[in-house]
Tab-separated table of C-alpha atoms in Angstrom:
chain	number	residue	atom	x	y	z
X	8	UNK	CA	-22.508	-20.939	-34.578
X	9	UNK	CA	-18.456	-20.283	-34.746
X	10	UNK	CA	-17.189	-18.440	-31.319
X	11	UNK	CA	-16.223	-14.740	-31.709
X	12	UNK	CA	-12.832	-13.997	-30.928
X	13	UNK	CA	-13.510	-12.353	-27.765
X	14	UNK	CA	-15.560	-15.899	-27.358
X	15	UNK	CA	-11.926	-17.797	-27.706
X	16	UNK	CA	-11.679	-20.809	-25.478
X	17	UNK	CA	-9.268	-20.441	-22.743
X	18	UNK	CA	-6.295	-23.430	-23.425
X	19	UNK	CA	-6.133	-25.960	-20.815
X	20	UNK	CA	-2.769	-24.830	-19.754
X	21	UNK	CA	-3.157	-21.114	-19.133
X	22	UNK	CA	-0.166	-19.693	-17.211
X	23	UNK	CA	-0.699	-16.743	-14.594
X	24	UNK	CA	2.796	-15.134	-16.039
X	25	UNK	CA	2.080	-15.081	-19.528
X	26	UNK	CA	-0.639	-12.794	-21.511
X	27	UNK	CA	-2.520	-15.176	-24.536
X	28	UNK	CA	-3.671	-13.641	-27.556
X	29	UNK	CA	-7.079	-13.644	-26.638
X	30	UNK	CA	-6.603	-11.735	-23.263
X	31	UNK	CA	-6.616	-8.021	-22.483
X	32	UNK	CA	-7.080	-5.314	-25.523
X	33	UNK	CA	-7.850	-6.994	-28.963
X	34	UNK	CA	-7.342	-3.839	-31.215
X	35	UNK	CA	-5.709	-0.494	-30.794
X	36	UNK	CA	-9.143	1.372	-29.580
X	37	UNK	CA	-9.752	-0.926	-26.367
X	38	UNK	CA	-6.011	-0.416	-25.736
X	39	UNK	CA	-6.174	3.108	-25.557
X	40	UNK	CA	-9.308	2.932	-23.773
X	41	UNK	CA	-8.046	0.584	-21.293
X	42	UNK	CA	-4.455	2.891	-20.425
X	43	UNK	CA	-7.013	5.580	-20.234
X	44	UNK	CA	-8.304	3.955	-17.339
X	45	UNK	CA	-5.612	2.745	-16.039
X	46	UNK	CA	-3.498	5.750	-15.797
X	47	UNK	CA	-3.962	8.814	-18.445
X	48	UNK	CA	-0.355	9.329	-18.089
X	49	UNK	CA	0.159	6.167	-19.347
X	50	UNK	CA	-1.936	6.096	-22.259
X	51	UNK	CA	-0.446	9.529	-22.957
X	52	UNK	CA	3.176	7.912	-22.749
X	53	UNK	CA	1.721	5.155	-25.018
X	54	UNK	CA	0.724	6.968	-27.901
X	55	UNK	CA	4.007	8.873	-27.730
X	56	UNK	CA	5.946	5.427	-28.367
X	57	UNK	CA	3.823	4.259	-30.294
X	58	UNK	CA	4.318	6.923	-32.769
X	59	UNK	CA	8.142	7.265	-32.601
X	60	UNK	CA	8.722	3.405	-33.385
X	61	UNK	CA	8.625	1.542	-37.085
X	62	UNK	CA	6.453	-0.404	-38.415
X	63	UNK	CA	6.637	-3.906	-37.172
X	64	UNK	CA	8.651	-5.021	-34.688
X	65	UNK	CA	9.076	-1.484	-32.741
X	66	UNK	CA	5.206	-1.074	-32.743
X	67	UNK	CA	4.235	-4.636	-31.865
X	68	UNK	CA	6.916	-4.708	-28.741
X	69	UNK	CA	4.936	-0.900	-27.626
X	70	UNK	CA	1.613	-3.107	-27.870
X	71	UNK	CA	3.280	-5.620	-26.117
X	72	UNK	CA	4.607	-3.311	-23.371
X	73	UNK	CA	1.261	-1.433	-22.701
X	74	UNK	CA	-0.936	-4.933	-22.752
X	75	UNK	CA	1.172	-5.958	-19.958
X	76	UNK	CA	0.663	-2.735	-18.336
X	77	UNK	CA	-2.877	-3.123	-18.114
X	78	UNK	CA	-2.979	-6.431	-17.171
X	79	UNK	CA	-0.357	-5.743	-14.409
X	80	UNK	CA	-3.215	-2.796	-13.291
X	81	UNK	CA	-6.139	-4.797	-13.752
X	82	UNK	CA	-5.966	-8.728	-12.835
X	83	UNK	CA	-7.768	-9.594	-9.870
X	84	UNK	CA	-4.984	-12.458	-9.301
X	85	UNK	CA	-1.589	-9.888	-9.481
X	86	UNK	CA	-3.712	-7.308	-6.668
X	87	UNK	CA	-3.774	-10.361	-4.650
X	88	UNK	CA	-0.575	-11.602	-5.139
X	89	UNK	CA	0.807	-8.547	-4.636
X	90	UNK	CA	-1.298	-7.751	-0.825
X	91	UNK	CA	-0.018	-11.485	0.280
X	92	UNK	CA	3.029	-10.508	-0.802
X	93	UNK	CA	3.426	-7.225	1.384
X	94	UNK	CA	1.582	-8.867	3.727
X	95	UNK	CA	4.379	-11.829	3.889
X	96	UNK	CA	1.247	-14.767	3.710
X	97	UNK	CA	2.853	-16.068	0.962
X	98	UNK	CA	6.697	-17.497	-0.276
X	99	UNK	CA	8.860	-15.737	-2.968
X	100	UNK	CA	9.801	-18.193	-6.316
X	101	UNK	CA	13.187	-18.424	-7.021
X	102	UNK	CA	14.507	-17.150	-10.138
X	103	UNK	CA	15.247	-20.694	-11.638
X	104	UNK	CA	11.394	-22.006	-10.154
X	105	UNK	CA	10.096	-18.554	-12.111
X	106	UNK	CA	12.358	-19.417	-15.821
X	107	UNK	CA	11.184	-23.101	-15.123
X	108	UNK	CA	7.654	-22.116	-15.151
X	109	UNK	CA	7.996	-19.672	-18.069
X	110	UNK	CA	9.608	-22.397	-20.142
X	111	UNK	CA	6.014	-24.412	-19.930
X	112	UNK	CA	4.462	-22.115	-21.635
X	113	UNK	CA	7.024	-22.194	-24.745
X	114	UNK	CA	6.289	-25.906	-25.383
């Protein structure tokens, strides 16, 4: 039995600052559905962009935008990071440590 893509092995290098393919919202539908949650604002502000741009590139970087969004809202590890962050329990990465860990994930 193939896996489903919702069944997608994670890779063995999965980076905290980067969203794979087979995270978050896998068609327009759970998108929406997941901004709705999130904030109806946002999903409202969503669907206006979405709109407005062209085909392609315009409308993939508004998918790109709002998947971000939700994960922002909704990973258990950025709600933490961000309480032991206000709650100075933890150290800030430096700009260059932040790009260097980035550029991993481009290999």
């Amino acid at each position: 039995m193939s896996a489903s893509p919702r069944e997608t092995p994670v890779p063995a290098y999965a980076s905290p600052y980067r969203i794979e393919a087979h995270e978050g919202p896998q068609t327009l539908a759970e998108l929406r559905a997941a901004l709705a949650v999130v904030d109806p604002v946002e999903l409202t502000a969503f669907t206006a962009k979405f709109d407005a741009a062209r085909f392609g590139v315009e409308q993939a970087a508004v998918i790109t935008h709002a998947r971000h969004l939700v994960a922002l809202r909704t990973r258990p590890e950025v709600t933490e990071a961000i309480r032991a962050s206000l709650a100075g329990e933890t150290e800030l990465m430096s700009a260059d440590d932040l790009w260097a860990e980035l550029d991993k994930g481009a290999a």
